mmCIF file of C-alpha atoms and ligand atoms in Angstrom:
data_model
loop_
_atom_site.group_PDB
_atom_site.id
_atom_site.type_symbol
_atom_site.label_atom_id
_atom_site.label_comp_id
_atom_site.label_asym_id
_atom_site.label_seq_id
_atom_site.Cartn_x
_atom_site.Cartn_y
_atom_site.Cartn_z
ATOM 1 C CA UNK A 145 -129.396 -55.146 -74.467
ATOM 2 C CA UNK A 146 -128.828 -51.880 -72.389
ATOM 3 C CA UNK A 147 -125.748 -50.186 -72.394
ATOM 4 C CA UNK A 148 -124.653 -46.859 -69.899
ATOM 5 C CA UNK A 149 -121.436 -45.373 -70.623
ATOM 6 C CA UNK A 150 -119.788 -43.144 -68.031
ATOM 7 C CA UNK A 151 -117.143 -40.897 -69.010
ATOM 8 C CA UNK A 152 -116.072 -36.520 -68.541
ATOM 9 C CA UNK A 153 -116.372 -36.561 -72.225
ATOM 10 C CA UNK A 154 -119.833 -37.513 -74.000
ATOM 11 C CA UNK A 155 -119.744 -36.237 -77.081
ATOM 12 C CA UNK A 156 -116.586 -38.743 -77.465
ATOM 13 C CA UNK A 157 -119.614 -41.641 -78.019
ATOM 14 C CA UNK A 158 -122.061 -39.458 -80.102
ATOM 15 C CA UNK A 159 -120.537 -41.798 -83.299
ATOM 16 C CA UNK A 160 -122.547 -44.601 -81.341
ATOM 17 C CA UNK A 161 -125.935 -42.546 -82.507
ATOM 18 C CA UNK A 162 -124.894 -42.604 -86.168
ATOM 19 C CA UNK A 163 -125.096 -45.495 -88.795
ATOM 20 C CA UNK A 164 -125.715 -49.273 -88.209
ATOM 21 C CA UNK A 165 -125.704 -48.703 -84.536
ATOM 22 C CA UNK A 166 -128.203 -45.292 -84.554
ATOM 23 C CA UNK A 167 -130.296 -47.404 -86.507
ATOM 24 C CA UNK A 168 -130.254 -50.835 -83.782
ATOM 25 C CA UNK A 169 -131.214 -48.383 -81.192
ATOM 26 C CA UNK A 170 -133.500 -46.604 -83.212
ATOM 27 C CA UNK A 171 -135.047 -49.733 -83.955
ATOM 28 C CA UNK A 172 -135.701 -51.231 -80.245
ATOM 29 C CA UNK A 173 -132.404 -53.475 -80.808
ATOM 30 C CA UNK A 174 -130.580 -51.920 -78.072
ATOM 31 C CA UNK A 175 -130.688 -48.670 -75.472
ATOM 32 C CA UNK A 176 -128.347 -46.431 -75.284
ATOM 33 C CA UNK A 177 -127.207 -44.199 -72.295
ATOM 34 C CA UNK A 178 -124.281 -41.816 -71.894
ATOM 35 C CA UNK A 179 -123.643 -40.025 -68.797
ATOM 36 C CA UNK A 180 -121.563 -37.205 -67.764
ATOM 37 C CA UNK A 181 -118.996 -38.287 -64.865
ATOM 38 C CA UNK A 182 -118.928 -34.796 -63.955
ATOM 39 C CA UNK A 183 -122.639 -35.097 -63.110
ATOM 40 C CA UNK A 184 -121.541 -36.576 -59.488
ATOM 41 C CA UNK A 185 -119.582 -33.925 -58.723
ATOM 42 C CA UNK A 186 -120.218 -31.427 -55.677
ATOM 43 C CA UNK A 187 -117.244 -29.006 -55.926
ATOM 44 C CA UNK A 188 -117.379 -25.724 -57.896
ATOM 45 C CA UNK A 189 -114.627 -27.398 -59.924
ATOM 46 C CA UNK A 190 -116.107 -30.636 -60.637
ATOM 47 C CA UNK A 191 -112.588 -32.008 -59.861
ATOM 48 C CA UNK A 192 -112.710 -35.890 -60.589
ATOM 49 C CA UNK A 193 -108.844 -36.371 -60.393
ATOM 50 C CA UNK A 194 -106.004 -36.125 -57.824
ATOM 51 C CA UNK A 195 -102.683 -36.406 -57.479
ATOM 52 C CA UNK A 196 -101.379 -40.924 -57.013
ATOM 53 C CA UNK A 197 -100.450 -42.253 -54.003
ATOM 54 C CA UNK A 198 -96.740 -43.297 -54.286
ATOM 55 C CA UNK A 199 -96.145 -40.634 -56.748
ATOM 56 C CA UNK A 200 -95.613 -40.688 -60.043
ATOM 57 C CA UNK A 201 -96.469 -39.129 -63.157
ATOM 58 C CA UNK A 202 -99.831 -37.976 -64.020
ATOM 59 C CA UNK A 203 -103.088 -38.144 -62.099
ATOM 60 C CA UNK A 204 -105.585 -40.805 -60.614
ATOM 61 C CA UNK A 205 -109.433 -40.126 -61.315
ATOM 62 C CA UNK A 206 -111.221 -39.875 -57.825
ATOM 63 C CA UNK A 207 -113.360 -43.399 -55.939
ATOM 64 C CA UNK A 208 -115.831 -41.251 -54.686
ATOM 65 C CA UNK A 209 -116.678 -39.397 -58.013
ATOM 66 C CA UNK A 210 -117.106 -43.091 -59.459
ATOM 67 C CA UNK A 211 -118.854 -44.543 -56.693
ATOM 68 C CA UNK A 212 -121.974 -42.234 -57.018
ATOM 69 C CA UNK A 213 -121.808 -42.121 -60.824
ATOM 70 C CA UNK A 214 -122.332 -45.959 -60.714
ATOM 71 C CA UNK A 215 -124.141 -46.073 -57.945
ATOM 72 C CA UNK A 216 -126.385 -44.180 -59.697
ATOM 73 C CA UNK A 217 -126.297 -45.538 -63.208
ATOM 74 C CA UNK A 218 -126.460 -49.411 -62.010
ATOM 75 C CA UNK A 219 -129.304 -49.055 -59.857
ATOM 76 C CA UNK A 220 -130.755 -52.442 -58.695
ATOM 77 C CA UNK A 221 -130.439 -53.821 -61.923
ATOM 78 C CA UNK A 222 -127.910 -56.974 -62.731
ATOM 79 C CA UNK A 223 -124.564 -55.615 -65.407
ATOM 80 C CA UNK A 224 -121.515 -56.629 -66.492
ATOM 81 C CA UNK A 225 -118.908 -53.736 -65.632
ATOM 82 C CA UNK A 226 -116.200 -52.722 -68.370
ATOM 83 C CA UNK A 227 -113.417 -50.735 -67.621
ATOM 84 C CA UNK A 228 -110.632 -50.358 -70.464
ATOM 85 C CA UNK A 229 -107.325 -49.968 -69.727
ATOM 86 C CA UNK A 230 -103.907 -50.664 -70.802
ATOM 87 C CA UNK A 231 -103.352 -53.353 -68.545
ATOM 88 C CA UNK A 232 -106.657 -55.201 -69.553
ATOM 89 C CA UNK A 233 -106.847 -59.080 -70.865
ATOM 90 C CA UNK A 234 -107.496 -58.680 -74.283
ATOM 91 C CA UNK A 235 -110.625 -57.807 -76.350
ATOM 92 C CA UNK A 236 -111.270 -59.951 -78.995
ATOM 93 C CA UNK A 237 -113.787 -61.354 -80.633
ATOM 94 C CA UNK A 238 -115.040 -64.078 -78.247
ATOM 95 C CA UNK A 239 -114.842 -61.485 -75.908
ATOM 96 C CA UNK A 240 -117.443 -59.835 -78.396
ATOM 97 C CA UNK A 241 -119.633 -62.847 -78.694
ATOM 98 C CA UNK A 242 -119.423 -63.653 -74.724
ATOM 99 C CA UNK A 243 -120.972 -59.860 -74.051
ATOM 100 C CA UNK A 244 -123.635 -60.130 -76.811
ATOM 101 C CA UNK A 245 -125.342 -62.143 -74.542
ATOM 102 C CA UNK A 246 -125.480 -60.046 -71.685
ATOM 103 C CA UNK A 247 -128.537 -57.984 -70.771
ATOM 104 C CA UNK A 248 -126.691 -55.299 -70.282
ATOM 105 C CA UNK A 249 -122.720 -53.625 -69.849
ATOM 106 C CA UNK A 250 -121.920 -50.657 -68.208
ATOM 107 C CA UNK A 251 -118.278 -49.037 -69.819
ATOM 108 C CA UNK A 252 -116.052 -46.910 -67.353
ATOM 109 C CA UNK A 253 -114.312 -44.652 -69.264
ATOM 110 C CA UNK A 254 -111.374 -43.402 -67.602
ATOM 111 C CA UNK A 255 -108.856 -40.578 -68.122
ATOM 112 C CA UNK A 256 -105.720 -39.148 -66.538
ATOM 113 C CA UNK A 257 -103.325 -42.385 -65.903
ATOM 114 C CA UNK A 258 -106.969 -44.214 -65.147
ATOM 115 C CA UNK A 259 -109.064 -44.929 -62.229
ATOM 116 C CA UNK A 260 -108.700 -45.821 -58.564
ATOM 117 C CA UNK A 261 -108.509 -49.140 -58.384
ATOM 118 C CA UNK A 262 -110.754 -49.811 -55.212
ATOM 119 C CA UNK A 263 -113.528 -48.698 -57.720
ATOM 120 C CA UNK A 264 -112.886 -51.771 -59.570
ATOM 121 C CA UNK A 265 -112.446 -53.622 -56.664
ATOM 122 C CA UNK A 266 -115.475 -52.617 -55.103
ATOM 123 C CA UNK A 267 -117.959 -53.681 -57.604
ATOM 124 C CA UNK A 268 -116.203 -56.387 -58.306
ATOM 125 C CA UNK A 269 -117.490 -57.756 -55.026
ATOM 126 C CA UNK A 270 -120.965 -58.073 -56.397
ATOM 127 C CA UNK A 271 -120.868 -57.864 -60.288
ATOM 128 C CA UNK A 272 -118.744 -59.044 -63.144
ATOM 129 C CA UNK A 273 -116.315 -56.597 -63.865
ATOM 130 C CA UNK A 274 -114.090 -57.146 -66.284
ATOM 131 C CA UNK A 275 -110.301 -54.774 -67.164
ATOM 132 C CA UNK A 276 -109.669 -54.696 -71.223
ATOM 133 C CA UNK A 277 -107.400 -53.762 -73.651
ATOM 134 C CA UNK A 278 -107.915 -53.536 -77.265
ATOM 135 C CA UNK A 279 -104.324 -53.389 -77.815
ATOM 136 C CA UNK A 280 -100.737 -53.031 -77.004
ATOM 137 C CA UNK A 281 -100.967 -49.579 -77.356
ATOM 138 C CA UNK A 282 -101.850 -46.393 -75.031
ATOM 139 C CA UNK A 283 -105.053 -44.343 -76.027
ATOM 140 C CA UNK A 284 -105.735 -40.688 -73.890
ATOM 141 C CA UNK A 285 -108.764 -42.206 -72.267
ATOM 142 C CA UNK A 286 -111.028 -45.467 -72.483
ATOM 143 C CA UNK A 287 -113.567 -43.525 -75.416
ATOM 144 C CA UNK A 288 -112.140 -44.766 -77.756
ATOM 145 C CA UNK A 289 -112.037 -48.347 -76.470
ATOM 146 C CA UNK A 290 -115.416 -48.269 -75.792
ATOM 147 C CA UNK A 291 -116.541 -47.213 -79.105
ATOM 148 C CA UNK A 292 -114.593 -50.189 -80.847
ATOM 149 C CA UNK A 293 -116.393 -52.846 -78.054
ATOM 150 C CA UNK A 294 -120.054 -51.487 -78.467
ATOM 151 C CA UNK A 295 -119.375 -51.884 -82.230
ATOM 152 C CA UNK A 296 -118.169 -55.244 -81.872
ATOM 153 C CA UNK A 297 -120.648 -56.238 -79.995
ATOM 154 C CA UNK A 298 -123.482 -54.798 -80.999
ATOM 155 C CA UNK A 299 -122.987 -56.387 -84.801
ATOM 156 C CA UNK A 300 -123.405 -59.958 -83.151
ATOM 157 C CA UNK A 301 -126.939 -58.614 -81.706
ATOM 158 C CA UNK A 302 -130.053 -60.651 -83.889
ATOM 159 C CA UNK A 303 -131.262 -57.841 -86.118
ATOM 160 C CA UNK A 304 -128.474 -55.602 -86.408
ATOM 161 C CA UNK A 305 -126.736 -56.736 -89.429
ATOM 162 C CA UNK A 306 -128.229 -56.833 -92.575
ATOM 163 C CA UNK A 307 -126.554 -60.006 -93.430
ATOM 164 C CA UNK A 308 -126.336 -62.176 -90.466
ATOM 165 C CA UNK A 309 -123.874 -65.217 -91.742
ATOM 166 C CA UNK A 310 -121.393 -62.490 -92.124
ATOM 167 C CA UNK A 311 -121.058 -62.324 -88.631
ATOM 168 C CA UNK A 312 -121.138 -66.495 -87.982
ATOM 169 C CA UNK A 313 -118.474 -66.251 -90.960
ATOM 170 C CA UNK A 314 -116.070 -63.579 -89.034
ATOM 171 C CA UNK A 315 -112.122 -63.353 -89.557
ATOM 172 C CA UNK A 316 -111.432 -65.159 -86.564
ATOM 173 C CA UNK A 317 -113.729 -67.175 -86.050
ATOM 174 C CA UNK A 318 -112.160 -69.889 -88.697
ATOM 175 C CA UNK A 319 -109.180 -69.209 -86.988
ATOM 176 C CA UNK A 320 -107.879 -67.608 -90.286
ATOM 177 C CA UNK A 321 -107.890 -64.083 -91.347
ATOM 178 C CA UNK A 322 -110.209 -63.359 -94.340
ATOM 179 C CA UNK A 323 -108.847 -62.930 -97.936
ATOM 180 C CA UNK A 324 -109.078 -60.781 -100.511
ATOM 181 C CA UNK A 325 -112.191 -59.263 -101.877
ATOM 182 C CA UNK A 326 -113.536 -58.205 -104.984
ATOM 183 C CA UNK A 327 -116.151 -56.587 -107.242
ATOM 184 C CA UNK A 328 -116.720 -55.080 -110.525
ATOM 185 C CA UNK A 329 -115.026 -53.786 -112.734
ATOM 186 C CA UNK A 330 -113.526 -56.994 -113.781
ATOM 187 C CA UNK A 331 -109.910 -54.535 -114.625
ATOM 188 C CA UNK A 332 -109.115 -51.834 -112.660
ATOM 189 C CA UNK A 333 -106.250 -49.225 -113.503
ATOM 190 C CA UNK A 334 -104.288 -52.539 -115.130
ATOM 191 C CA UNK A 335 -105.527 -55.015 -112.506
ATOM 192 C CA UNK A 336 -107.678 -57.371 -113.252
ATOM 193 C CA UNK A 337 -110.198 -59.943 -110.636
ATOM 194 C CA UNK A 338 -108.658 -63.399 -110.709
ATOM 195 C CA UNK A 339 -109.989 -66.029 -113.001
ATOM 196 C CA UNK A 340 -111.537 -68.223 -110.603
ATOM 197 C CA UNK A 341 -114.343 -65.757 -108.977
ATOM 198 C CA UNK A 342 -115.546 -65.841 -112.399
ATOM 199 C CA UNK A 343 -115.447 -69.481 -113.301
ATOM 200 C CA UNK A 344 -118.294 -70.280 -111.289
ATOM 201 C CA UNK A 345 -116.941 -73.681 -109.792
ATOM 202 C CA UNK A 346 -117.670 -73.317 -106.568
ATOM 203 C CA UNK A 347 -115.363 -75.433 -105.415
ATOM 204 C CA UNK A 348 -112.443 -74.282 -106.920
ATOM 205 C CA UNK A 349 -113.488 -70.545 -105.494
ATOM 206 C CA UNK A 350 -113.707 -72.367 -101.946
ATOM 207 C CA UNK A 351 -110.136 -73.700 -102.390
ATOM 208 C CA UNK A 352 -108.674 -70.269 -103.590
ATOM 209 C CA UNK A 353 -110.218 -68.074 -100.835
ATOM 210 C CA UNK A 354 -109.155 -71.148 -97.893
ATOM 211 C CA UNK A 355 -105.594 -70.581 -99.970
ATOM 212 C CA UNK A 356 -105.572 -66.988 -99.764
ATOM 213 C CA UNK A 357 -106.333 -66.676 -95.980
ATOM 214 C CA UNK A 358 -104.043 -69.134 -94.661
ATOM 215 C CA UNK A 359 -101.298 -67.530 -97.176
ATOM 216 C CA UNK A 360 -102.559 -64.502 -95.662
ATOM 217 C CA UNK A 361 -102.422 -65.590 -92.530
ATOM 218 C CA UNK A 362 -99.153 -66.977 -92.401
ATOM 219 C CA UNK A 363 -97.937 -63.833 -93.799
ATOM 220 C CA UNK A 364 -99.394 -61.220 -90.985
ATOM 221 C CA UNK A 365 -100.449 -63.638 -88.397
ATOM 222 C CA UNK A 366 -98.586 -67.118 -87.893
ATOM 223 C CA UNK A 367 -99.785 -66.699 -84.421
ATOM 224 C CA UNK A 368 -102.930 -67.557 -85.586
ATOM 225 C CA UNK A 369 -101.535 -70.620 -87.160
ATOM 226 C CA UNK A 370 -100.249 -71.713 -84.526
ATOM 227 C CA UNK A 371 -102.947 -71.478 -82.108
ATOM 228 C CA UNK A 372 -104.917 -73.517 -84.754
ATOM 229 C CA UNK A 373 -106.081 -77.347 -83.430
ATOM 230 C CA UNK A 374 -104.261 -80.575 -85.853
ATOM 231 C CA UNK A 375 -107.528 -80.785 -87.090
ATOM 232 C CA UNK A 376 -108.712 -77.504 -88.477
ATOM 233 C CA UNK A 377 -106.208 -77.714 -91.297
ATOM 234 C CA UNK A 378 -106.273 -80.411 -93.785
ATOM 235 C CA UNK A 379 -103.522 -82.045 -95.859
ATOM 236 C CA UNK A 380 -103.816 -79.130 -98.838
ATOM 237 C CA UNK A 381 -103.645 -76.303 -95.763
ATOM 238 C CA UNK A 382 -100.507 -77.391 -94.941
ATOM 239 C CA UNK A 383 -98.532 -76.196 -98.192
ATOM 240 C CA UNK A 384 -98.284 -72.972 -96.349
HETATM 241 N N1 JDK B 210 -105.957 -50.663 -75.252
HETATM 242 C C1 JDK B 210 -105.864 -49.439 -74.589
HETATM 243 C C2 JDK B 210 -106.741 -48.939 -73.619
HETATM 244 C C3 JDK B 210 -106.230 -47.724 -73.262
HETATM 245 C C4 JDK B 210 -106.745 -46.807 -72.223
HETATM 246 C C5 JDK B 210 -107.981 -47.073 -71.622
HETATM 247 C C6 JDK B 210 -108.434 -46.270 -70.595
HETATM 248 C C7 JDK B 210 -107.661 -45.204 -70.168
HETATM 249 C C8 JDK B 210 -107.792 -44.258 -69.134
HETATM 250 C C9 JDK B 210 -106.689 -43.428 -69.171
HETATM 251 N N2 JDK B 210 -105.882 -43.857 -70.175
HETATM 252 C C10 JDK B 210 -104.617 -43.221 -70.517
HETATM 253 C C11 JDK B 210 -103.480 -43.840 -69.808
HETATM 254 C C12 JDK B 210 -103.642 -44.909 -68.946
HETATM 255 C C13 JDK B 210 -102.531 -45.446 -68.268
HETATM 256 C C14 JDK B 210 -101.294 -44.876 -68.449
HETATM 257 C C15 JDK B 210 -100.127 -45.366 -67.644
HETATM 258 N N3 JDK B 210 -99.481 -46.572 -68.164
HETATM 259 C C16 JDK B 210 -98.091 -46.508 -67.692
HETATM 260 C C17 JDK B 210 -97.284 -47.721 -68.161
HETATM 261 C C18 JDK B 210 -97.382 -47.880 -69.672
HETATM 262 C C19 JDK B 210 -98.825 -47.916 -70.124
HETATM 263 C C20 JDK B 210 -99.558 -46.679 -69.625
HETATM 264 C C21 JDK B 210 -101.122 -43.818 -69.318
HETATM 265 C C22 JDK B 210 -102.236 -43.301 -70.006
HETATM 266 C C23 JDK B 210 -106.437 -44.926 -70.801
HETATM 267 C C24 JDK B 210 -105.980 -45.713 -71.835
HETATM 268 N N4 JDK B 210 -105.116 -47.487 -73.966
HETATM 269 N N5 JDK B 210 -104.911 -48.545 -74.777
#
């Protein structure tokens, strides 16, 4: 997989060159580009905002600034475009497993109150381009957002992860959120690991961790219970 990233702040996505995901692109597993919006600029300012139509707070970064940067960037070759925004569908993870399979993604970053839409609109008429949030909140810029998708995405790539079935075995993709974890010491400051990770019957550990997530889940996310089909929960689940 190839990913650009366009944005008037690079260093923002120099975390993406550390860790588990320096190593994928170290390794071949994925490329890596980040380019500098302000590259496409031909005033002695480099200005890549102005003031919004309709007025309002706040400015609007500039169509024509965008259009060469991807222009450029794209080239010839087929991408899915990503633009983050408040007023995106939702990231989650299937979003994350859809893009894993894409040869490559091109992120907008955007600043200001965000981006023209006719860039959007415009390369929408010939590639996938898809508006995302990553939650009901409001960042400075699309950065951020960016570095939580590659991460999420990159994970599911074959290779990446040491331990592959962790990423089959996701919170979410039960439908449940994940319990509680533990390792040694068997007591902590006065706290000890529960019985049954010790017991070795593999089948009681089974039931308490299935216990513990959809107590969990209940607790913090009923939404998730909800959304669960009849027949993902069996007679026990439904205690909670
Ligand atoms: N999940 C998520 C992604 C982002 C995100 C992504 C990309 C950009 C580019 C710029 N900003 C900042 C910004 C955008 C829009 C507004 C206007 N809007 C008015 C009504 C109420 C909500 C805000 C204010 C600030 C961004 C913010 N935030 N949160």
């Amino acid at each position: 997989m190839r990913i650009d990233v366009v944005t008037i702040f690079p260093g923002y996505l120099a975390p993406l060159r550390e860790a588990l995901l320096g190593r994928a692109i170290e390794a071949g597993l994925v490329e890596l580009g980040v380019h500098d919006l302000r590259d496409w600029t031909h005033d002695v300012h480099q200005a890549v905002d102005d003031s919004p139509y309709g007025g309002g707070p706040g400015m609007v970064m500039r169509p024509q600034v965008w259009g060469e940067a991807l222009d450029a960037v794209l080239g010839d070759a087929p991408a899915r475009l990503v633009v983050p925004t408040p007023a995106g569908r939702p990231f989650t993870q299937a979003t994350a497993q859809a893009w894993a399979g894409e040869e490559r993604l091109v992120f907008a970053c955007g600043r200001y109150e965000g981006i023209d839409q006719r860039v959007v609109d415009a390369y929408a008429q010939r590639m996938p381009v898809d508006e995302v949030s990553i939650g009901d909140y409001v960042l400075v810029g699309g950065e951020v957002a960016v570095l939580v998708m590659v991460e999420a995405v990159v994970r599911l790539l074959p290779g990446v992860l040491g331990n592959p079935v962790s990423a089959q075995e996701d919170s979410f993709s039960d439908g449940l959120l994940e319990g509680p974890a533990y390792t040694r010491p068997v007591s902590w400051r006065g706290l000890d690991v529960p019985d049954v990770l010790r017991s070795g019957n593999h089948a009681a550990i089974a039931r308490w961790r299935r216990d513990r997530a959809l107590e969990r889940t209940a607790a913090r996310r009923p939404d998730l219970l909800d959304a669960l089909p009849d027949h993902a929960l069996d007679r026990t689940d439904r205690a909670f």
